[in-house]
CSV table of C-alpha atoms and ligand atoms in Angstrom, one decimal:
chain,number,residue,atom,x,y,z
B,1,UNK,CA,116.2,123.7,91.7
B,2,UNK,CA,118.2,120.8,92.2
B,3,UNK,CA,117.5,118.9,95.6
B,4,UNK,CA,120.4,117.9,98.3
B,5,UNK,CA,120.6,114.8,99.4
B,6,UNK,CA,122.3,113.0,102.0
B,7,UNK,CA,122.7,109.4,103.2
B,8,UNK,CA,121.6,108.2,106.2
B,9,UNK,CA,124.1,105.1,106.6
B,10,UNK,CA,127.2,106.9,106.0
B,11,UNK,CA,126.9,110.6,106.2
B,12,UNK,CA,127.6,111.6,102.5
B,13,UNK,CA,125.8,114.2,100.7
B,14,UNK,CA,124.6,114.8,97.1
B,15,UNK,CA,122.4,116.2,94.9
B,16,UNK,CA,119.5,114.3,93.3
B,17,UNK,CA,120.9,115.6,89.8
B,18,UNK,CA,123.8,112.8,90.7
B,19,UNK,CA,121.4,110.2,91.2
B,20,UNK,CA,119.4,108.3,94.1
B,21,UNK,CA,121.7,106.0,95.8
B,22,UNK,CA,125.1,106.6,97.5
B,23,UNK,CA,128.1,104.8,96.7
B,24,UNK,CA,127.4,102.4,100.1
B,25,UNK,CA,124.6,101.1,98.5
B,26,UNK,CA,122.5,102.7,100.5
B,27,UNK,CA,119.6,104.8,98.9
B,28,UNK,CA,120.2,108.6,100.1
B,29,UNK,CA,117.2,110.4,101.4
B,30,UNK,CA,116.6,114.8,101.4
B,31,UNK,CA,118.4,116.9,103.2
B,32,UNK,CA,116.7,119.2,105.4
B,33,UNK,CA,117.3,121.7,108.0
B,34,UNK,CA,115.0,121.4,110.6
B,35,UNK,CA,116.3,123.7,113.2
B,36,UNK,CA,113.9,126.1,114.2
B,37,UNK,CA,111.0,124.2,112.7
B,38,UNK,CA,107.7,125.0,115.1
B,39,UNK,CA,104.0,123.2,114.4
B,40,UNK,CA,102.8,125.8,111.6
B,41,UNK,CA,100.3,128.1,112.7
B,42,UNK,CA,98.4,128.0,109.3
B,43,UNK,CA,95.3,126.6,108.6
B,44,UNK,CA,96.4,124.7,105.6
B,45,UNK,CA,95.1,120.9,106.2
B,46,UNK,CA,97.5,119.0,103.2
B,47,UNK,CA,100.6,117.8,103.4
B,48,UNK,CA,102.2,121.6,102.6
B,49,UNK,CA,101.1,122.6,105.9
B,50,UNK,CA,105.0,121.4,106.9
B,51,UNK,CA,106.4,122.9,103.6
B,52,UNK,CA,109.0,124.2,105.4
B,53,UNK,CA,110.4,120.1,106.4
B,54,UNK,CA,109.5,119.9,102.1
B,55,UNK,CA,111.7,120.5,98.7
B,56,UNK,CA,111.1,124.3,98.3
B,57,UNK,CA,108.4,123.9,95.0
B,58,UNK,CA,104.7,125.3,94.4
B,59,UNK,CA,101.8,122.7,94.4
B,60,UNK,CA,98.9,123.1,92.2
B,61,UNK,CA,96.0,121.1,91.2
B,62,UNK,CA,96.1,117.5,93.0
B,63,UNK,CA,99.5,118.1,94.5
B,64,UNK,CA,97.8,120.3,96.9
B,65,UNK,CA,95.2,117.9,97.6
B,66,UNK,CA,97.2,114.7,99.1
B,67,UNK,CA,97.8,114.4,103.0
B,68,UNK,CA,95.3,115.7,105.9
B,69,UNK,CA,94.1,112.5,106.5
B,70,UNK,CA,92.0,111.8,110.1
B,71,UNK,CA,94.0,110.3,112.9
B,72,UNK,CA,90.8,108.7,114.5
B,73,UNK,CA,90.4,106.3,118.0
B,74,UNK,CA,89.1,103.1,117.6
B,75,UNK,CA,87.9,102.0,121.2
B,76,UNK,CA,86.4,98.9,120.5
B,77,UNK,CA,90.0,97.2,119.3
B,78,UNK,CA,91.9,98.4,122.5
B,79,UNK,CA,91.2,95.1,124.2
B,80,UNK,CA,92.8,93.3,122.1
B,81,UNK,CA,95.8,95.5,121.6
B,82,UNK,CA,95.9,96.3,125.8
B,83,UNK,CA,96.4,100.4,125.0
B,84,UNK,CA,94.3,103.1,123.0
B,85,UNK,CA,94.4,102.1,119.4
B,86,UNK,CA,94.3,104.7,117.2
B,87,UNK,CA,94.0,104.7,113.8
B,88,UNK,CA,95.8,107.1,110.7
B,89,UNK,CA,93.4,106.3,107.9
B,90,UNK,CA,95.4,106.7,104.5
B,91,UNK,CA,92.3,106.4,102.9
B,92,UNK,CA,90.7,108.9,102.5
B,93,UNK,CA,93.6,110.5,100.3
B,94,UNK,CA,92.5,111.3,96.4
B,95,UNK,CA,93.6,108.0,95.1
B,96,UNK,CA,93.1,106.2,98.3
B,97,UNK,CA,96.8,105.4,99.9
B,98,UNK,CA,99.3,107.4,101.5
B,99,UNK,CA,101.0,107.2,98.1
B,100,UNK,CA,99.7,110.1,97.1
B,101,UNK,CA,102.0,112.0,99.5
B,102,UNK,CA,104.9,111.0,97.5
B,103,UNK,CA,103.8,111.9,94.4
B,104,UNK,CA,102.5,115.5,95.4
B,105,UNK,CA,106.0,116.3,96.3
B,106,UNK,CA,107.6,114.4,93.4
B,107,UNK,CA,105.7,115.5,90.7
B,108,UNK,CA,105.5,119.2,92.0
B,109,UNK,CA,109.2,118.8,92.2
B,110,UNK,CA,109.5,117.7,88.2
B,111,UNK,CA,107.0,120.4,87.4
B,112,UNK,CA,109.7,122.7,88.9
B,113,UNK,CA,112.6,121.2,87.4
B,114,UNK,CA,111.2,121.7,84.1
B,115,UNK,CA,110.4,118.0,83.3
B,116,UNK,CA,107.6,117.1,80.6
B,117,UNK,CA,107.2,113.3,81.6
B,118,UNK,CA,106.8,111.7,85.2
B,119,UNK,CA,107.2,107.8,85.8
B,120,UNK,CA,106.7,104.8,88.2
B,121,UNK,CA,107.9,101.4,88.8
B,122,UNK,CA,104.2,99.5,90.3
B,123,UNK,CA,101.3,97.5,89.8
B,124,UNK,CA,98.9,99.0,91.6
B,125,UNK,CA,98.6,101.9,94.1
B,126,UNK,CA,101.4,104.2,93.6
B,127,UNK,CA,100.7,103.8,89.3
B,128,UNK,CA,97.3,104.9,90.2
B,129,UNK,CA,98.6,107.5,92.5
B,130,UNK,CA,101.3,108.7,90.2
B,131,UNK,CA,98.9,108.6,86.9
B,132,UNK,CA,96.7,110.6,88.8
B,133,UNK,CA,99.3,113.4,90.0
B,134,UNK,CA,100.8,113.7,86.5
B,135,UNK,CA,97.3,114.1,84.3
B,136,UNK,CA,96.2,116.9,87.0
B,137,UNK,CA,99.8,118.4,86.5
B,138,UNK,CA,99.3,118.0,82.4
B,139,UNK,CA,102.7,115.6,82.3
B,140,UNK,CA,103.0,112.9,80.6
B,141,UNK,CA,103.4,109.7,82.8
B,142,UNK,CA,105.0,105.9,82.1
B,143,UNK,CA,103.8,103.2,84.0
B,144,UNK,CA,106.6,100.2,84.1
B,145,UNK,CA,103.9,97.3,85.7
B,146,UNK,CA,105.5,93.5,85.6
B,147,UNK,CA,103.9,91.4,82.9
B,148,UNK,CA,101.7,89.6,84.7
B,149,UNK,CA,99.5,91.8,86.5
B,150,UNK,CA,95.7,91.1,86.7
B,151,UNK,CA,93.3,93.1,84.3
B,152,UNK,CA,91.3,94.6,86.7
B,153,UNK,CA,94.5,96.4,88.2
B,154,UNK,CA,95.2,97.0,84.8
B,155,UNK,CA,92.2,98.8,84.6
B,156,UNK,CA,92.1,101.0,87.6
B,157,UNK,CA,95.5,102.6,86.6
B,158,UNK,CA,94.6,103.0,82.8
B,159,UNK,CA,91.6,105.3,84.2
B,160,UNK,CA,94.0,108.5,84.5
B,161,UNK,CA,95.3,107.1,80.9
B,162,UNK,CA,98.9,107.3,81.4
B,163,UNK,CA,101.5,105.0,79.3
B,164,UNK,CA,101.6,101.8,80.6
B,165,UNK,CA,104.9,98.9,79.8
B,166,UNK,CA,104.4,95.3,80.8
B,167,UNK,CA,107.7,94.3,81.7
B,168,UNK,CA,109.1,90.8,81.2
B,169,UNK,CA,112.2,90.2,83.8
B,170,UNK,CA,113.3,90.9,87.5
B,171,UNK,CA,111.0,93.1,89.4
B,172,UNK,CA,114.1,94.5,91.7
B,173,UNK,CA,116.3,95.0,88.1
B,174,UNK,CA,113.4,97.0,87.1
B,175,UNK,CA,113.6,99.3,89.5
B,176,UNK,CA,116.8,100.4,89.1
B,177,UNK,CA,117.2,100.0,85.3
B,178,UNK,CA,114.3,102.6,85.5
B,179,UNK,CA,115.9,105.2,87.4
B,180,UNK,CA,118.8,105.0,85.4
B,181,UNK,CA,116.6,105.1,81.8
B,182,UNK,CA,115.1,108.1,83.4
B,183,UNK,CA,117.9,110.2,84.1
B,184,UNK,CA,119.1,109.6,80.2
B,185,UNK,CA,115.5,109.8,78.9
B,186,UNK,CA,114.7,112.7,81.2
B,187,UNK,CA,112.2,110.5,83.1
B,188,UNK,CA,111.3,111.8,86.5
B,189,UNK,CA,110.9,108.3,87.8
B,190,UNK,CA,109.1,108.7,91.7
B,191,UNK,CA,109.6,105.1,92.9
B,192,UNK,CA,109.2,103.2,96.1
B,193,UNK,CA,112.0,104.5,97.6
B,194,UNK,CA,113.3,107.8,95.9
B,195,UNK,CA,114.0,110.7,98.3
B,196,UNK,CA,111.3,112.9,96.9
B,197,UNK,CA,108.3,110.5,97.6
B,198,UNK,CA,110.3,109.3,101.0
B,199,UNK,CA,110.1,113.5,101.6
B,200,UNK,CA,106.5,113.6,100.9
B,201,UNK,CA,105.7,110.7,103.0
B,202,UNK,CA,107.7,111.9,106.3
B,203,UNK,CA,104.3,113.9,106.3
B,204,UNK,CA,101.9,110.9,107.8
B,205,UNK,CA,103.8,110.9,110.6
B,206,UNK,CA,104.7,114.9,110.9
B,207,UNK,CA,100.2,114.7,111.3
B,208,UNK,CA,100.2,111.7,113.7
B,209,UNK,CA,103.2,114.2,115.9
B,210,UNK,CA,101.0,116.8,115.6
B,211,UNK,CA,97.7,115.6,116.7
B,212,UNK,CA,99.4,113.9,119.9
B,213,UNK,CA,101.7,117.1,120.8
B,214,UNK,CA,102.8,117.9,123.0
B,215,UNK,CA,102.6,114.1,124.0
B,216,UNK,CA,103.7,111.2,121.6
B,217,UNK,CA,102.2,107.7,121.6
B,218,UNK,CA,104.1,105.3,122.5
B,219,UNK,CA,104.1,103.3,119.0
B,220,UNK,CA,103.1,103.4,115.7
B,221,UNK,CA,102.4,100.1,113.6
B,222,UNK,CA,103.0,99.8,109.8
B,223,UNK,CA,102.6,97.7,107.0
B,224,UNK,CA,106.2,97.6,105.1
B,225,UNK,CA,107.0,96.8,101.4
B,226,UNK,CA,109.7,98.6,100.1
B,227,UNK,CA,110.6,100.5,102.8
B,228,UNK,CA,109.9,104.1,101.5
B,229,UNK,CA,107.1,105.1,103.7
B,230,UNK,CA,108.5,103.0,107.0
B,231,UNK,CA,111.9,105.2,106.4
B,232,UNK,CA,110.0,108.0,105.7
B,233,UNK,CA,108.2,108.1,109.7
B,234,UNK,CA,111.5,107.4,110.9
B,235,UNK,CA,112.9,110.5,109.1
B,236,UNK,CA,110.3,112.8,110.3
B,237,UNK,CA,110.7,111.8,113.8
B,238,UNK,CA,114.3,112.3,113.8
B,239,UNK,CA,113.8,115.9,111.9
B,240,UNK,CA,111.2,116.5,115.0
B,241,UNK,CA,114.1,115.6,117.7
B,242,UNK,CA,116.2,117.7,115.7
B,243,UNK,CA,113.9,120.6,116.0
B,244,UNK,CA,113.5,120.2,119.9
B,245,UNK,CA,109.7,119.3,119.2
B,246,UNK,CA,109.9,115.9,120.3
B,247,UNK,CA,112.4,113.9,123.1
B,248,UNK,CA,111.6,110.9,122.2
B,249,UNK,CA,110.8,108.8,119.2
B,250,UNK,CA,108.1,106.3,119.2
B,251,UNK,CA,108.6,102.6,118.6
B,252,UNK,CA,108.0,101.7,115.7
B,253,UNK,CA,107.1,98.4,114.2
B,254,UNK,CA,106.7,97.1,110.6
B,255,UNK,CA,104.6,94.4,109.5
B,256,UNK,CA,104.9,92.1,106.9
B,257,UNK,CA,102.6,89.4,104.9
B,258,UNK,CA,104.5,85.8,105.8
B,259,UNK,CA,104.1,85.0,102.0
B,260,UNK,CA,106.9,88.0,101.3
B,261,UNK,CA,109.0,88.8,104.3
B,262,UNK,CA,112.2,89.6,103.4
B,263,UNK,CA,113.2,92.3,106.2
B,264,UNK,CA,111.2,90.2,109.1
B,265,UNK,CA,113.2,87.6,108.3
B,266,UNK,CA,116.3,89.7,108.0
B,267,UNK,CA,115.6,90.9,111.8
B,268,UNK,CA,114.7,87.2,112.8
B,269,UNK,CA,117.9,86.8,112.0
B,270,UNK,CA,119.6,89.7,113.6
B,271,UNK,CA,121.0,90.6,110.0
B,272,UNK,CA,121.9,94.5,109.2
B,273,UNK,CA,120.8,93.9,105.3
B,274,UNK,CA,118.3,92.3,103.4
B,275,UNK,CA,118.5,89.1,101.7
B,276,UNK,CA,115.9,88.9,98.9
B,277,UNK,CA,113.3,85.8,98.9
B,278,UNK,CA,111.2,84.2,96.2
B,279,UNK,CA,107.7,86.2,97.5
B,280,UNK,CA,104.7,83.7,97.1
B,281,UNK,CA,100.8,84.8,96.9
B,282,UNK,CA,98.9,86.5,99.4
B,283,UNK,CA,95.8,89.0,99.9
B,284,UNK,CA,98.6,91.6,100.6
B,285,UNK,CA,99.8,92.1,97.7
B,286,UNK,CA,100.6,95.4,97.6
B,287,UNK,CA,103.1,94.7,100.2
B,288,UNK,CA,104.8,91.9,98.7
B,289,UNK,CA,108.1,93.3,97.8
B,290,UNK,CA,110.8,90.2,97.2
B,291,UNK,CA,113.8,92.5,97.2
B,292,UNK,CA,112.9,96.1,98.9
B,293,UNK,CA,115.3,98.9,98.1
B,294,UNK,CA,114.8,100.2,101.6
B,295,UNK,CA,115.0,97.3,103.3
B,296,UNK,CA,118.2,98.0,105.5
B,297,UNK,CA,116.9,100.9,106.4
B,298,UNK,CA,113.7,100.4,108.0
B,299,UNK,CA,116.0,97.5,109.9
B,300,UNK,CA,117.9,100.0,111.2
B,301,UNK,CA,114.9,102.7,112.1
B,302,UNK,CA,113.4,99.5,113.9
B,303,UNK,CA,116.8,99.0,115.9
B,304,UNK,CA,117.1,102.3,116.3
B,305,UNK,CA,113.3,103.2,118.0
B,306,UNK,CA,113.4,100.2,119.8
B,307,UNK,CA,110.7,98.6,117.8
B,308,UNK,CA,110.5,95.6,115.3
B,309,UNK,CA,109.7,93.9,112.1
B,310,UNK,CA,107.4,91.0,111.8
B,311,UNK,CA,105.2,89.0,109.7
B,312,UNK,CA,101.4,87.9,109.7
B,313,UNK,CA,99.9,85.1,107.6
B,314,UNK,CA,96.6,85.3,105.4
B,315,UNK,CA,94.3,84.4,108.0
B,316,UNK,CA,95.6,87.2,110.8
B,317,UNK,CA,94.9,89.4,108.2
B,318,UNK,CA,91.4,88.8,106.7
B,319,UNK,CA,90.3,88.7,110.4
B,320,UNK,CA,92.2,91.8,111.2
B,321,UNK,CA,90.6,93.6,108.3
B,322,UNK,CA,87.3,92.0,109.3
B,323,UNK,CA,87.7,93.7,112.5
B,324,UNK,CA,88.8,97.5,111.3
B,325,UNK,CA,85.5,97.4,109.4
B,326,UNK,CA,83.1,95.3,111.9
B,327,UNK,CA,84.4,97.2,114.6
B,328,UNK,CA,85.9,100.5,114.1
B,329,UNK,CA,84.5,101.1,110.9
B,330,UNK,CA,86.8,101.4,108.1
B,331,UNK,CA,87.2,100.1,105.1
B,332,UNK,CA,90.8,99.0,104.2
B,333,UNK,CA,92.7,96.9,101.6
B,334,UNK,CA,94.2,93.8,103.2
B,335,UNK,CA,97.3,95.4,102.6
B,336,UNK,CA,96.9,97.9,105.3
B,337,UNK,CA,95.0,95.0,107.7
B,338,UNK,CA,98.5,94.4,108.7
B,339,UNK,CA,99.0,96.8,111.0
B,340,UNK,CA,95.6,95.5,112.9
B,341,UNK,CA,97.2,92.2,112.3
B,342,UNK,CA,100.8,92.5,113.7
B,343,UNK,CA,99.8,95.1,116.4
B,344,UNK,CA,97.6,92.3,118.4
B,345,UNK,CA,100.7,89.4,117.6
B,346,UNK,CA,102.8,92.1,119.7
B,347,UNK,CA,100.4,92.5,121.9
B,348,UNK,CA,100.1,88.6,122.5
B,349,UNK,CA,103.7,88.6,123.1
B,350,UNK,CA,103.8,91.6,125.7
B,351,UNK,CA,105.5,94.1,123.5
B,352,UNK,CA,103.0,96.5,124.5
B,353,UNK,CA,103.1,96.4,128.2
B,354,UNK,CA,102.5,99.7,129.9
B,355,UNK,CA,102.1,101.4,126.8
B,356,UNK,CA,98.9,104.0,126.7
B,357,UNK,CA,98.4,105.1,122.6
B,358,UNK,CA,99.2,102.6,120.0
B,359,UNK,CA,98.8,104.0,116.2
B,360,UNK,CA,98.1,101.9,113.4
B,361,UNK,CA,98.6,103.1,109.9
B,362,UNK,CA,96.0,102.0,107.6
B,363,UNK,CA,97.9,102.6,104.4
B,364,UNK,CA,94.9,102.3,101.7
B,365,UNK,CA,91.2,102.0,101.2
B,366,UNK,CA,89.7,99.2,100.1
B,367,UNK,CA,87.3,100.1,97.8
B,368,UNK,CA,89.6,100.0,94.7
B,369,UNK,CA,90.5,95.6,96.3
B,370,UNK,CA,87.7,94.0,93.5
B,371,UNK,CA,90.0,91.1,93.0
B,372,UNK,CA,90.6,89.2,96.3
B,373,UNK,CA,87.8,87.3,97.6
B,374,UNK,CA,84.4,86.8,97.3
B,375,UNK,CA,82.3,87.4,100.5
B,376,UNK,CA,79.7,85.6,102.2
B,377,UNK,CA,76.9,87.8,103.2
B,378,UNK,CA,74.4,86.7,105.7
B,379,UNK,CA,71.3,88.4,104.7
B,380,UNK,CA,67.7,87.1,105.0
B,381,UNK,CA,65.3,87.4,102.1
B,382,UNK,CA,61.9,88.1,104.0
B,383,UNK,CA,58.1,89.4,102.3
B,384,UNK,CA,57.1,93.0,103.3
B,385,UNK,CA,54.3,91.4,105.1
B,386,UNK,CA,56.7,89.2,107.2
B,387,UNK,CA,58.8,92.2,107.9
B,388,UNK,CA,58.0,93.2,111.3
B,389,UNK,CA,58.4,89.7,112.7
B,390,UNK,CA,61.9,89.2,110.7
B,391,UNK,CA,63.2,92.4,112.6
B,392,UNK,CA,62.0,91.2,115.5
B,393,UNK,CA,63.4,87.5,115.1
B,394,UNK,CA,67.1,89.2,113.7
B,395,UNK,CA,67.2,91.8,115.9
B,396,UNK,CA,65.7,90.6,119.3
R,401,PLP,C1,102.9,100.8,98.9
R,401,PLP,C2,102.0,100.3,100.0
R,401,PLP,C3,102.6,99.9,101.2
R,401,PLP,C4,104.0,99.8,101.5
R,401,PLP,O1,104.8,101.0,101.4
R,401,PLP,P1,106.3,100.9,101.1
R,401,PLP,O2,106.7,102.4,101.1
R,401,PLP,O3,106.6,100.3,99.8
R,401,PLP,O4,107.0,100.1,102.2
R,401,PLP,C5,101.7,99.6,102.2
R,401,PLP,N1,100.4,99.6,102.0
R,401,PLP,C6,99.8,99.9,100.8
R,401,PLP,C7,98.3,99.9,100.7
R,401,PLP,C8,100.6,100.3,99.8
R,401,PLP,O5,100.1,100.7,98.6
R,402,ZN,ZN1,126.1,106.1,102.2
């Protein structure tokens, strides 16, 4: 089956034979045909319960295993964000980000289209994620990671034992050098932004509709590298509107990490494309994306939902990821601490006034984040025989 595509920016349709990006430079996303669409009745809890928003292919094995994730309230950080805070924890997926959405559809979709070997330009979570896809499939699977990436990330994608290139050169070259490779090699190649994964990952925010309908909140709050998954929620509201489920769309609001923010600075700016930035080190890095190939369009889905794009330094975000554990009690890469982060910035600065339900997207878990910081614990060593007084002295 081959898949039609269409671009967002200029109207012009393809098929993903032809490639990923349209002649305007822009990169093209699925086409679908969401007239008639109603919430499914099923029971199903992945992703494929909205098979009928998805490319028309079968799932089996871990494919059918990536979405459902719990939409959960988090009452003890509405104070600081002045509305109900939810939270859309991506953790709990089988590798442990919303990534796995993407590759569910995209592999399922090269299963389909008869290919042997699957690939992925990334150095942490979507390798893992795509590694893991394509051994449950039985495809072969390349991992392009740059050069320098730390062992113990190393590590965590070699688990699933795909083929893994360190890559000396331009990260944003890469990316597109590998699509290209792929379609003479016959690579599937599911990177940050290709339609398939942005098709599977319309589905986080086809659950977040579902569980709020017929109501909507008022915004959802993202962290943003490449853009895939940011474009992605925008897309699945606009298939929504076009279905007559929803009116409205909520605002939606991407965060960056201050070390790597080339589309919050783009809409500082007031600019309609992205101007890539030399990205320095943060705890986020799994966001820090110097030259995102989605970039313009998660401007435009900001402009377009009345919502924004902004950055948070280090700081904001070990405290914000201190907070999702200490006080709602989950367990997120600092990554994902973002959305905490940037949702109480906009709340400092009145973005949020009137609002009722405020959704945060916490992208990925943090139990596969061994290499960031080492905590302090506060933990008294006490005797057995001096236990009953130590409770009584800690806990009053
Ligand atoms: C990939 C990733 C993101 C960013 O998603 P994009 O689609 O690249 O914008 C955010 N958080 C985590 C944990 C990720 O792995
Ligand atoms: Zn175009």
């Amino acid at each position: 089956m081959d898949v039609p595509l269409i671009c967002y920016a200029c109207g012009n349709t393809t098929t993903l034979s032809a490639g990923t990006r349209c002649d305007c430079g822009e990169p093209y996303w699925v086409a679908t045909e969401p007239t008639g669409f109603a919430w499914p009745e099923s029971g199903e809890r992945s992703l494929w319960r909205y098979r009928d928003l998805l490319p028309d292919v079968v799932p089996t094995g871990l494919a059918a295993g990536a979405g459902g994730t719990p939409l959960v309230r988090a009452p003890r950080l509405d104070d600081g964000i002045g509305a109900r805070v939810h939270v859309k924890y991506e953790g709990s997926n089988p590798t442990g980000t919303f990534k796995d959405r993407g590759s569910s559809v995209g592999v399922a979709a090269a299963v389909d289209a008869g290919y042997e070997t699957v690939g992925t330009v990334s150095h942490g979570n979507m390798a893992r994620s795509m590694a893991a896809h394509a051994a449950s499939a039985g495809l072969d699977c390349l991992v392009l990671v740059p050069a320098d990436v730390p062992a113990e990330r190393l590590a965590l994608i070699a688990r699933y034992d795909p083929t893994i290139l360190r890559v000396e050169g331009d990260y944003g070259r890469l990316y597109d050098e590998s699509l290209h490779i792929g379609r003479e090699q016959r690579v599937a190649f599911v990177n940050s932004d290709t339609p398939l994964r942005v098709a599977g990952q319309k589905t986080t925010a086809l659950e977040i509709a579902e569980a709020f309908a017929p109501q909507l909140p008022d915004a959802i709050v993202l962290p943003v590298s490449s853009g895939g998954h940011g474009s992605a929620v925008w897309k699945a509201f606009r298939e929504l509107r076009d279905a007559g489920l929803v009116t409205e769309i909520p605002h939606l609001y991407f965060v960056q990490t201050a070390a790597c923010a080339p589309i919050a600075e783009a809409w500082e700016r007031d600019d309609r494309t992205v101007t890539p930035v030399d990205g320095g080190e943060t705890v986020a890095y799994s966001i820090a994306n110097a030259d995102p190939p989605s970039g313009d369009r998660v401007l435009a889905a900001a402009r377009a939902t009345g919502g924004g794009v902004l950055a948070v330094d280090d700081d904001a975000i070990l405290d914000a990821r201190q907070a999702l554990s200490a006080e709602a009690g989950l367990f997120v890469e600092s990554a994902s601490a973002t959305a905490l982060a940037g949702a109480r910035r906009l709340a400092e600065n009145g973005a949020f006034e009137g609002f009722e339900d405020v959704v945060l997207i916490t992208t990925g878990t943090g139990f596969t984040e061994r290499d960031v910081d080492a905590p302090i614990v506060d933990a008294t060593r006490v005797g057995l025989g001096a236990l009953d007084d130590a409770i009584t002295e800690r806990m009053g």
